[in-house]
Coordinates of C-alpha atoms in Angstrom, one line a residue:
M918 CA 89.4 19.2 51.8
P919 CA 88.2 19.3 55.5
I920 CA 90.5 20.9 58.0
V921 CA 89.3 18.9 61.0
T922 CA 88.2 15.2 60.6
P923 CA 85.2 14.4 62.9
P924 CA 85.4 11.3 65.0
P925 CA 83.6 8.2 63.6
G926 CA 79.9 8.0 64.2
R927 CA 79.6 11.6 65.5
G928 CA 79.9 13.6 62.3
D929 CA 76.5 15.3 62.5
A930 CA 76.9 16.3 66.1
Y931 CA 80.3 17.7 65.4
S932 CA 79.2 19.6 62.4
G933 CA 76.3 21.0 64.3
A934 CA 78.5 22.2 67.0
V935 CA 80.8 23.8 64.5
R936 CA 77.9 25.6 62.8
R937 CA 76.7 26.8 66.2
S938 CA 80.0 28.4 67.1
P939 CA 79.9 32.1 67.4
G940 CA 83.1 32.6 65.5
G941 CA 81.6 31.7 62.2
H942 CA 83.7 29.5 59.9
P943 CA 86.3 27.2 61.6
I944 CA 89.2 28.4 59.4
L945 CA 89.0 31.9 61.0
A946 CA 90.1 30.5 64.4
L947 CA 93.4 29.2 63.2
P948 CA 95.4 32.5 63.0
A949 CA 94.3 33.4 66.4
L950 CA 95.5 30.0 67.7
V951 CA 98.9 30.5 66.0
V952 CA 99.3 34.0 67.4
L953 CA 98.3 32.7 70.9
L954 CA 100.9 29.9 70.6
V955 CA 103.6 32.3 69.4
A956 CA 102.8 34.7 72.3
A957 CA 102.9 31.9 74.8
G958 CA 106.2 30.7 73.4
V959 CA 107.8 34.1 73.4
G960 CA 106.4 34.7 77.0
Y961 CA 107.8 31.4 78.1
W962 CA 111.2 32.1 76.5
W963 CA 111.4 35.7 78.0
F964 CA 109.9 35.2 81.4
V965 CA 110.7 31.6 82.2
Q966 CA 114.0 30.8 80.4
R967 CA 115.6 34.2 80.8
V968 CA 118.3 34.6 83.4
E969 CA 119.8 38.0 84.1
V970 CA 123.4 37.8 85.5
N971 CA 124.4 41.0 87.1
A972 CA 127.8 42.6 87.2
G973 CA 130.2 40.8 89.6
E974 CA 128.2 37.5 89.3
V975 CA 128.7 34.2 87.6
L976 CA 126.0 31.7 86.5
V977 CA 126.6 28.0 87.3
L978 CA 124.5 25.5 85.3
V979 CA 123.5 22.1 86.6
R980 CA 122.2 19.6 84.0
K981 CA 119.0 17.9 85.4
V982 CA 118.5 15.4 82.7
G983 CA 120.9 13.0 81.1
A984 CA 122.9 9.9 81.9
E985 CA 124.5 9.1 85.2
L986 CA 128.3 9.1 85.5
P987 CA 129.5 5.5 85.2
A988 CA 131.1 3.9 88.3
S989 CA 133.2 1.5 86.2
P990 CA 135.3 1.8 83.0
V991 CA 133.4 2.2 79.8
E992 CA 134.5 0.1 76.8
G993 CA 137.8 -0.6 78.4
K994 CA 138.7 3.0 78.9
A995 CA 140.6 4.0 82.1
L996 CA 138.6 6.5 84.0
P997 CA 139.7 8.7 87.0
G998 CA 139.1 7.2 90.4
A999 CA 135.7 7.5 91.9
V1000 CA 134.1 8.9 88.8
D1001 CA 130.6 8.5 90.2
Q1002 CA 131.6 10.8 93.0
Q1003 CA 132.6 13.7 90.8
V1004 CA 130.1 16.5 90.8
V1005 CA 131.7 18.7 88.2
L1006 CA 131.9 17.6 84.6
Y1007 CA 135.5 18.9 84.0
P1008 CA 137.1 18.6 80.5
S1009 CA 139.5 15.7 81.2
L1010 CA 136.7 13.6 82.7
L1011 CA 134.5 14.2 79.6
A1012 CA 137.4 13.5 77.3
A1013 CA 137.9 10.2 79.2
L1014 CA 134.2 9.4 78.7
G1015 CA 134.5 10.2 75.0
E1016 CA 132.6 13.4 75.1
Q1017 CA 133.3 16.9 74.0
P1018 CA 134.1 19.6 76.6
D1019 CA 130.6 21.2 76.0
S1020 CA 128.7 17.9 76.0
T1021 CA 125.4 17.7 77.9
H1022 CA 125.1 14.0 77.7
Y1023 CA 125.6 13.4 81.5
K1024 CA 123.9 15.0 84.4
G1025 CA 125.9 17.2 86.7
I1026 CA 127.5 20.6 87.2
L1027 CA 129.0 22.1 84.1
Y1028 CA 132.7 23.2 84.5
E1029 CA 132.4 26.5 82.6
V1030 CA 130.5 29.4 84.1
K1031 CA 128.6 32.2 82.4
T1032 CA 129.5 35.7 83.1
E1033 CA 127.3 38.8 83.5
G1034 CA 124.7 39.3 80.8
R1035 CA 121.4 37.8 79.6
H1036 CA 121.2 34.0 79.2
F1037 CA 118.3 31.7 78.3
Y1038 CA 118.1 28.2 79.8
D1039 CA 115.0 26.1 80.4
P1040 CA 114.5 25.6 84.2
F1041 CA 113.0 22.1 83.5
L1042 CA 116.3 21.0 82.0
W1043 CA 118.8 23.2 83.9
K1044 CA 119.3 24.3 87.5
R1045 CA 120.5 27.9 87.3
L1046 CA 122.7 29.1 90.3
K1047 CA 124.1 32.6 90.6
F1048 CA 127.2 33.2 92.8
P1049 CA 129.4 36.3 93.4
A1050 CA 132.6 36.3 91.4
Q1051 CA 135.7 35.5 93.4
Q1052 CA 137.7 38.6 94.4
V1053 CA 141.3 38.8 95.7
K1054 CA 142.1 42.0 97.5
D1055 CA 145.2 44.2 97.1
D1056 CA 146.8 43.1 100.4
E1057 CA 146.4 39.4 99.9
I1058 CA 147.0 36.6 97.4
G1059 CA 144.8 33.6 96.5
V1060 CA 145.7 29.9 96.5
L1061 CA 143.6 27.9 94.1
I1062 CA 142.3 24.6 95.5
R1063 CA 140.9 22.2 93.0
R1064 CA 137.8 20.3 94.3
F1065 CA 137.5 17.7 91.5
G1066 CA 139.8 15.0 90.1
K1067 CA 141.6 12.1 91.6
P1068 CA 143.2 12.2 95.1
L1069 CA 146.8 13.1 95.4
P1070 CA 149.4 10.4 95.8
P1071 CA 150.8 9.8 99.3
G1072 CA 153.4 12.4 100.3
Q1073 CA 152.3 14.9 97.7
I1074 CA 150.8 18.2 98.8
V1075 CA 150.4 20.1 95.6
A1076 CA 148.4 19.0 92.5
T1077 CA 150.6 18.9 89.5
E1078 CA 148.3 17.1 87.0
P1079 CA 145.2 18.7 85.4
D1080 CA 143.0 15.9 86.9
E1081 CA 144.4 15.9 90.4
R1082 CA 142.5 17.2 93.4
G1083 CA 144.1 19.6 95.8
P1084 CA 146.0 22.9 96.1
L1085 CA 147.7 24.3 93.0
A1086 CA 151.2 25.7 92.8
E1087 CA 150.0 28.8 90.9
M1088 CA 149.0 31.9 92.9
L1089 CA 146.2 34.4 92.2
R1090 CA 147.3 38.0 92.3
P1091 CA 144.8 40.7 93.4
G1092 CA 141.9 40.9 91.0
R1093 CA 138.6 39.4 90.0
Y1094 CA 138.2 35.7 89.0
N1095 CA 135.2 34.1 87.4
L1096 CA 135.5 30.6 89.0
N1097 CA 133.0 27.8 89.5
P1098 CA 132.6 27.5 93.3
F1099 CA 131.9 23.8 92.9
A1100 CA 135.1 23.3 91.0
Y1101 CA 137.5 25.6 92.8
D1102 CA 138.0 27.1 96.2
I1103 CA 140.3 30.1 97.0
R1104 CA 142.2 30.3 100.2
R1105 CA 143.3 33.9 100.8
V1106 CA 146.6 34.5 102.6
K1107 CA 148.6 37.6 103.4
P1108 CA 152.0 38.1 101.8
V1109 CA 155.0 37.2 103.9
V1110 CA 156.9 40.3 105.1
I1111 CA 160.5 40.0 106.3
T1112 CA 161.3 43.1 108.3
A1113 CA 164.7 44.8 108.6
G1114 CA 167.1 42.8 110.8
N1115 CA 165.6 39.5 109.8
V1116 CA 166.1 36.9 107.1
G1117 CA 163.6 34.4 105.6
V1118 CA 164.3 30.7 105.9
Q1119 CA 162.6 28.7 103.1
T1120 CA 161.2 25.2 103.5
L1121 CA 159.9 23.6 100.3
Y1122 CA 157.0 21.2 100.7
S1123 CA 156.9 20.3 97.0
G1124 CA 160.0 19.3 95.1
K1125 CA 162.3 16.4 94.3
D1126 CA 163.5 14.1 97.1
P1127 CA 166.8 15.1 98.8
A1128 CA 169.9 13.4 97.4
T1129 CA 171.3 12.9 100.9
A1130 CA 169.0 11.8 103.7
N1131 CA 169.0 13.0 107.3
D1132 CA 170.6 16.4 106.5
Y1133 CA 169.4 19.5 108.3
V1134 CA 169.6 21.6 105.1
V1135 CA 169.1 20.1 101.6
A1136 CA 170.3 21.3 98.2
T1137 CA 168.5 24.1 96.4
G1138 CA 165.3 22.9 94.8
E1139 CA 165.0 19.7 96.9
R1140 CA 162.2 19.2 99.3
G1141 CA 163.2 20.5 102.7
V1142 CA 165.0 23.5 104.3
Q1143 CA 166.7 25.5 101.6
P1144 CA 170.3 26.8 102.1
D1145 CA 169.5 30.2 100.6
V1146 CA 167.9 32.9 102.7
L1147 CA 165.6 35.7 101.7
P1148 CA 166.6 39.4 102.4
P1149 CA 164.1 41.8 104.0
G1150 CA 161.1 42.5 101.8
M1151 CA 157.5 41.3 100.9
Y1152 CA 157.0 38.0 99.2
Y1153 CA 153.9 36.4 97.7
N1154 CA 154.1 32.9 99.0
N1155 CA 152.0 29.8 98.5
P1156 CA 151.8 28.1 101.9
Y1157 CA 151.2 24.7 100.3
V1158 CA 154.4 25.0 98.3
R1159 CA 156.8 26.8 100.6
R1160 CA 157.0 28.0 104.1
I1161 CA 158.9 31.1 105.1
D1162 CA 160.1 31.6 108.6
A1163 CA 161.5 35.0 109.7
I1164 CA 164.8 34.6 111.7
D1165 CA 166.0 37.5 113.8
T1166 CA 169.7 38.1 113.0
R1167 CA 170.1 41.2 115.2
S1168 CA 172.2 41.3 118.3
H1169 CA 170.8 39.6 121.4
T1170 CA 172.2 39.6 125.0
I1171 CA 172.2 36.9 127.6
D1172 CA 172.7 37.9 131.2
M1173 CA 174.2 35.1 133.3
Q1174 CA 173.4 36.2 136.9
G1175 CA 171.5 35.0 139.8
D1176 CA 170.6 31.3 139.2
D1177 CA 172.4 31.5 135.8
A1178 CA 175.6 32.9 137.3
I1179 CA 178.7 30.8 136.7
R1180 CA 180.3 29.2 139.7
F1181 CA 183.7 27.4 139.6
P1182 CA 186.6 26.5 141.9
S1183 CA 189.9 28.4 141.6
N1184 CA 193.3 26.9 141.6
D1185 CA 193.5 27.1 145.4
S1186 CA 190.0 25.5 145.8
F1187 CA 188.1 28.7 146.6
E1188 CA 184.6 29.1 145.0
I1189 CA 184.4 32.0 142.5
L1190 CA 181.1 33.6 141.4
V1191 CA 181.1 35.3 138.0
D1192 CA 178.2 37.5 136.5
T1193 CA 178.6 37.6 132.7
T1194 CA 176.8 39.2 129.8
V1195 CA 177.2 37.7 126.3
E1196 CA 176.2 39.5 123.1
Y1197 CA 175.5 37.3 120.1
A1198 CA 173.8 37.2 116.7
I1199 CA 172.7 34.5 114.2
R1200 CA 174.9 34.3 111.1
Q1201 CA 172.8 35.0 108.0
D1202 CA 174.5 32.3 105.9
L1203 CA 173.8 29.6 108.5
A1204 CA 170.4 30.8 109.6
P1205 CA 168.6 27.7 108.1
Y1206 CA 171.0 25.4 109.9
V1207 CA 170.4 27.2 113.2
M1208 CA 166.6 27.1 112.8
V1209 CA 166.6 23.4 112.2
A1210 CA 169.5 22.1 114.3
I1211 CA 169.3 24.5 117.3
G1212 CA 165.9 26.2 117.3
T1213 CA 164.8 29.6 118.7
H1214 CA 166.8 32.1 120.7
D1215 CA 165.8 30.4 124.0
D1216 CA 167.2 27.2 122.6
I1217 CA 170.4 29.0 121.6
K1218 CA 170.8 30.2 125.1
E1219 CA 170.1 26.9 126.8
K1220 CA 171.8 24.6 124.3
L1221 CA 174.8 26.6 123.2
I1222 CA 175.7 29.8 125.0
L1223 CA 175.3 28.7 128.6
P1224 CA 177.0 25.3 128.3
Y1225 CA 180.0 26.7 126.4
A1226 CA 180.3 29.8 128.7
R1227 CA 180.2 27.7 131.9
S1228 CA 182.7 25.2 130.5
L1229 CA 185.2 27.9 129.4
C1230 CA 184.9 29.8 132.7
R1231 CA 185.6 26.6 134.7
I1232 CA 188.5 25.7 132.4
E1233 CA 190.1 29.1 132.4
G1234 CA 189.2 30.0 136.0
S1235 CA 190.8 26.8 137.4
K1236 CA 194.2 28.1 136.1
L1237 CA 194.1 31.1 138.4
F1238 CA 194.3 31.7 142.2
A1239 CA 191.5 33.4 144.0
R1240 CA 193.5 36.5 144.6
D1241 CA 194.1 36.8 140.8
F1242 CA 190.4 37.6 140.2
I1243 CA 190.6 40.8 142.2
G1244 CA 193.2 42.5 140.1
G1245 CA 192.0 44.4 137.0
E1246 CA 194.7 43.1 134.7
T1247 CA 194.0 39.4 135.6
R1248 CA 190.3 39.9 135.2
G1249 CA 190.8 41.4 131.7
A1250 CA 193.0 38.5 130.6
F1251 CA 190.5 36.0 131.9
Q1252 CA 187.6 37.8 130.1
K1253 CA 189.6 37.9 126.8
R1254 CA 190.3 34.2 126.9
V1255 CA 186.7 33.3 127.7
F1256 CA 185.5 35.6 124.8
E1257 CA 187.9 34.1 122.3
G1258 CA 187.0 30.5 123.2
L1259 CA 183.3 31.1 123.2
K1260 CA 183.5 33.0 119.8
E1261 CA 185.4 30.1 118.2
Q1262 CA 183.1 27.4 119.4
C1263 CA 179.9 29.1 118.6
Y1264 CA 180.9 30.4 115.2
A1265 CA 181.0 26.9 113.7
Q1266 CA 177.4 26.4 115.0
G1267 CA 176.1 29.5 113.1
I1268 CA 176.3 31.9 116.1
E1269 CA 178.5 34.9 116.1
V1270 CA 179.5 36.0 119.6
R1271 CA 180.2 39.7 119.4
S1272 CA 181.3 40.4 123.0
T1273 CA 181.6 38.8 126.4
L1274 CA 181.6 41.1 129.4
I1275 CA 182.4 39.9 132.9
R1276 CA 180.5 42.4 135.0
R1277 CA 181.2 41.1 138.5
I1278 CA 183.6 38.6 140.1
V1279 CA 182.9 37.6 143.7
P1280 CA 186.0 36.1 145.5
P1281 CA 185.8 34.2 148.9
N1282 CA 185.2 36.4 151.9
E1283 CA 188.3 34.9 153.7
I1284 CA 190.6 36.6 151.2
A1285 CA 188.5 39.4 149.9
G1286 CA 189.2 41.8 152.8
P1287 CA 193.1 41.7 152.9
I1288 CA 193.3 41.5 149.1
S1289 CA 190.8 44.4 148.9
D1290 CA 192.9 46.5 151.3
R1291 CA 196.0 45.8 149.3
Q1292 CA 194.2 46.7 146.2
V1293 CA 193.0 49.9 147.7
A1294 CA 196.5 50.8 148.8
G1295 CA 197.8 50.0 145.4
Q1296 CA 195.1 52.1 143.8
Q1297 CA 196.0 55.0 146.1
I1298 CA 199.6 54.7 145.1
M1299 CA 198.5 54.7 141.5
Q1300 CA 196.3 57.7 142.2
Y1301 CA 199.2 59.7 143.6
E1302 CA 201.4 58.7 140.7
N1303 CA 198.7 59.8 138.4
E1304 CA 198.4 63.1 140.2
I1305 CA 202.2 63.6 139.8
K1306 CA 201.9 62.8 136.2
V1307 CA 199.0 65.3 135.9
A1308 CA 201.1 68.0 137.6
D1309 CA 204.0 67.3 135.2
S1310 CA 201.6 67.4 132.3
E1311 CA 200.2 70.8 133.5
A1312 CA 203.8 72.2 133.8
R1313 CA 204.6 71.0 130.4
L1314 CA 201.4 72.5 129.2
V1315 CA 202.2 75.9 130.7
E1316 CA 205.7 75.8 129.2
Q1317 CA 204.2 75.0 125.8
Q1318 CA 201.7 77.8 126.1
E1319 CA 204.5 80.3 126.9
M1320 CA 206.6 79.0 124.1
Q1321 CA 203.6 79.3 121.9
K1322 CA 203.1 83.0 122.9
Q1323 CA 206.8 83.7 122.3
N1324 CA 206.7 82.1 118.9
Q1325 CA 203.6 84.1 118.1
A1326 CA 205.4 87.4 119.0
V1327 CA 208.5 86.4 117.0
G1328 CA 206.3 85.5 114.1
Q1329 CA 204.4 88.8 114.3
A1330 CA 207.7 90.8 114.3
N1331 CA 208.9 88.7 111.3
R1332 CA 205.7 89.4 109.5
E1333 CA 206.0 93.1 110.2
V1334 CA 209.6 93.2 108.9
V1335 CA 208.6 91.3 105.8
S1336 CA 205.7 93.7 105.3
V1337 CA 208.0 96.8 105.5
V1338 CA 210.5 95.2 103.1
K1339 CA 207.7 94.3 100.7
E1340 CA 206.3 97.8 100.8
A1341 CA 209.7 99.4 100.1
E1342 CA 210.3 97.0 97.2
Q1343 CA 206.9 97.8 95.9
G1344 CA 207.5 101.6 96.2
K1345 CA 210.8 101.2 94.3
S1346 CA 209.2 99.2 91.6
V1347 CA 206.4 101.8 91.3
A1348 CA 208.9 104.7 91.1
I1349 CA 211.1 103.0 88.5
T1350 CA 208.0 102.2 86.5
Q1351 CA 206.8 105.8 86.6
V1352 CA 210.2 107.2 85.5
N1353 CA 210.3 104.7 82.6
Q1354 CA 206.8 105.7 81.6
R1355 CA 207.8 109.4 81.6
R1356 CA 210.9 108.7 79.6
E1357 CA 208.9 106.8 77.1
V1358 CA 206.4 109.6 76.9
A1359 CA 209.2 112.2 76.3
K1360 CA 210.6 110.0 73.5
L1361 CA 207.2 109.8 72.0
N1362 CA 206.7 113.6 72.3
L1363 CA 210.1 114.3 70.7
E1364 CA 209.3 111.9 67.8
A1365 CA 205.9 113.6 67.4
A1366 CA 207.6 117.1 67.3
R1367 CA 210.1 115.9 64.6
Q1368 CA 207.3 114.5 62.6
T1369 CA 205.3 117.8 63.0
A1370 CA 208.3 120.0 61.8
A1371 CA 208.8 117.7 58.9
A1372 CA 205.1 118.0 58.0
I1373 CA 205.2 121.9 58.3
L1374 CA 208.3 122.1 56.1
S1375 CA 206.8 119.7 53.6
R1376 CA 203.6 121.8 53.6
G1377 CA 205.5 125.1 53.0
Q1378 CA 207.5 123.7 50.2
A1379 CA 204.3 122.3 48.6
E1380 CA 202.6 125.7 49.0
A1381 CA 205.6 127.5 47.4
E1382 CA 205.7 125.1 44.5
V1383 CA 201.9 125.6 44.1
A1384 CA 202.3 129.4 44.0
L1385 CA 205.2 129.2 41.6
L1386 CA 203.2 126.9 39.3
R1387 CA 200.1 129.2 39.6
F1388 CA 202.2 132.3 38.6
T1389 CA 203.9 130.4 35.9
A1390 CA 200.6 129.3 34.6
E1391 CA 199.2 132.8 34.7
A1392 CA 202.3 134.4 32.9
Q1393 CA 202.7 131.8 30.2
P1394 CA 199.8 133.0 28.0
L1395 CA 201.1 136.6 28.1
R1396 CA 204.6 135.3 27.2
D1397 CA 203.2 133.3 24.4
A1398 CA 201.2 136.3 23.1
V1399 CA 204.3 138.6 23.2
A1400 CA 206.3 136.0 21.4
A1401 CA 203.6 135.8 18.8
F1402 CA 203.8 139.6 18.0
G1403 CA 207.6 139.7 18.0
D1404 CA 208.1 142.1 20.9
G1405 CA 206.1 143.6 23.7
E1406 CA 205.6 147.0 22.1
T1407 CA 203.7 145.5 19.2
Y1408 CA 201.6 143.4 21.5
A1409 CA 200.8 146.5 23.5
Q1410 CA 199.7 148.4 20.4
Y1411 CA 197.5 145.4 19.4
F1412 CA 196.0 145.3 22.8
F1413 CA 195.4 149.1 22.8
Y1414 CA 193.7 149.0 19.4
Q1415 CA 191.4 146.2 20.6
K1416 CA 190.2 148.4 23.5
L1417 CA 190.0 151.6 21.4
G1418 CA 188.4 150.1 18.3
P1419 CA 184.9 149.7 19.8
A1420 CA 184.9 153.3 21.1
V1421 CA 185.9 154.7 17.8
K1422 CA 183.3 152.7 16.1
S1423 CA 180.7 154.0 18.4
V1424 CA 181.8 157.6 17.7
L1425 CA 181.9 157.1 14.0
A1426 CA 178.4 155.5 14.1
S1427 CA 176.9 158.6 15.6
T1428 CA 175.5 161.0 13.1
D1429 CA 175.1 163.9 15.4
G1430 CA 177.6 166.3 16.9
P1431 CA 180.8 168.1 15.8
L1432 CA 182.8 164.9 15.5
A1433 CA 180.2 163.6 13.1
D1434 CA 180.5 166.6 11.0
I1435 CA 184.3 166.3 10.8
F1436 CA 184.0 162.7 9.7
K1437 CA 181.4 163.5 7.3
S1438 CA 183.7 166.1 5.7
L1439 CA 186.4 163.6 5.6
S1440 CA 184.2 161.0 4.1
Q1441 CA 183.2 163.1 1.3
A1442 CA 185.3 163.0 -1.9
P1443 CA 187.8 165.8 -2.3
P1444 CA 187.4 168.3 -5.0
P1445 CA 188.9 167.5 -8.3
G1446 CA 192.6 168.3 -8.5
T1447 CA 193.2 168.1 -4.7
A1448 CA 195.7 165.5 -3.4
P1449 CA 194.8 163.4 -0.4
P1450 CA 196.7 163.9 2.9
K1451 CA 199.6 161.5 3.7
P1452 CA 199.1 159.2 6.7
P1453 CA 201.7 159.4 9.5
P1454 CA 204.2 156.6 9.9
A1455 CA 202.9 153.6 11.9
R1456 CA 205.5 153.8 14.6
E1457 CA 204.9 157.4 15.2
A1458 CA 201.2 156.9 15.3
R1459 CA 201.6 154.1 17.8
G1460 CA 203.8 156.3 20.0
A1461 CA 201.5 159.1 19.9
A1462 CA 198.5 156.9 20.8
A1463 CA 200.4 155.6 23.7
A1464 CA 201.5 159.0 24.8
G1465 CA 198.0 160.3 24.5
S1466 CA 196.5 157.5 26.6
G1467 CA 199.0 158.1 29.5
A1468 CA 199.0 154.3 30.4
K1469 CA 201.5 151.5 30.2
P1470 CA 200.8 148.8 27.7
A1471 CA 200.7 146.2 30.4
E1472 CA 198.0 148.1 32.4
I1473 CA 195.5 148.5 29.6
G1474 CA 192.3 146.5 30.3
G1475 CA 193.6 145.4 33.7
Q1476 CA 195.8 142.7 32.1
P1477 CA 199.5 142.3 32.9

């Protein structure tokens, strides 16, 4: 089966050309062609379609081919306004067109972005745009502004629906955000800082309509100025949702002098000039009302403090004569009434008047001189009276000092007497204690001597009894032996024979010597017809033995 079919009418020429090809048989060129096509495809895929998205970048894809967005409803479906003007194919728009969120049916900018990495998109089908990722710094916050969707209704500032165009209520904290720059914009704002001595007044731009119209301050959560204030601190605030104004609640002073000095007629028709200083502060609980109804501190001065102060000074000053403004007591009473009236009227308007000081009162020149002289004379009289009082005070002080010295001396003497008495009592107590101790020691020594004597007596009696028992024990065997022989003499003979027997045996055992010869003769048998000698009586023999020994029976052998 041929691989290539030649065109009609030219088969020979084609076959000749094939035979003349340097590659030999046509089937050998097919693998090379396949490899070339694969290499071309891989090269196109790697070098043309590849997109490298670096760190900190996002890739936005724009579909070049596809259908145009319709300008009118499709198949009776309600579409967002100005659909043909939308440049981003956001999810709710594709859903309204009956497409999936990742659909590529329509031309336009895709809503989702690609993050860092390697991606492959054909440049003939896609426009590939790289943008830096959005970054919100640590000292700021980001307000997200949606650039697609339908316009906001009249009077609405913040987008509340997912297909509305405009600022969003949510805020972006510091960090990185991979956002589509065609879909969202970020407005970076600084946090609102309320310093010490200030409070924050909140004005809501987004919320429900106020229940009562034409009020300076609305209820909490309604659109308008809020009744609650913010204490000092740092607040992340969306300027499209809420505005925060810092109101200074510290003390402020207003000097009414020069052109602002208060002029009024006295009761006797003299013109009085008064220089006054008023110290005030904004009440924290009514700071929202003051900001809206009155305004700044300049407005407070022009609209509130100056009119009320002038009115009160005229009213209270017209009750007094010109000469009354020179005396100190009258001036003090006048200042107190002006302060109390100004404080009462301003407190209801959210202003706390803390002090009112009348620094200078200028009476008419016609009465100033005589009244001043009279005042000077009165002051001199008061000075002299004060000097007398000072002298009396010094005299009383000297008297008190002397009395104090006297009391100190009496107290020192009393302390010495008390000290001597205490020392005597302590010596007495110590002596009594020592005597009692010695008496107790003597008692203890006496008792110890008695116990020692009793111990010695007991030891002597014990030793005597021991000696008696020892002697008794030693004499008892002799007594028993004497009792066994009947009397002492018999026992003595027995004892003597016991001591003498071994010696006699030794003599008799010896075969040499004169004694041996005597015993030998005695041991021989007597001649026939000779009578044996008679032995002496036993008692006489014992007496002779005892007399021959020259010792007492009890002393033989060292025994008693």
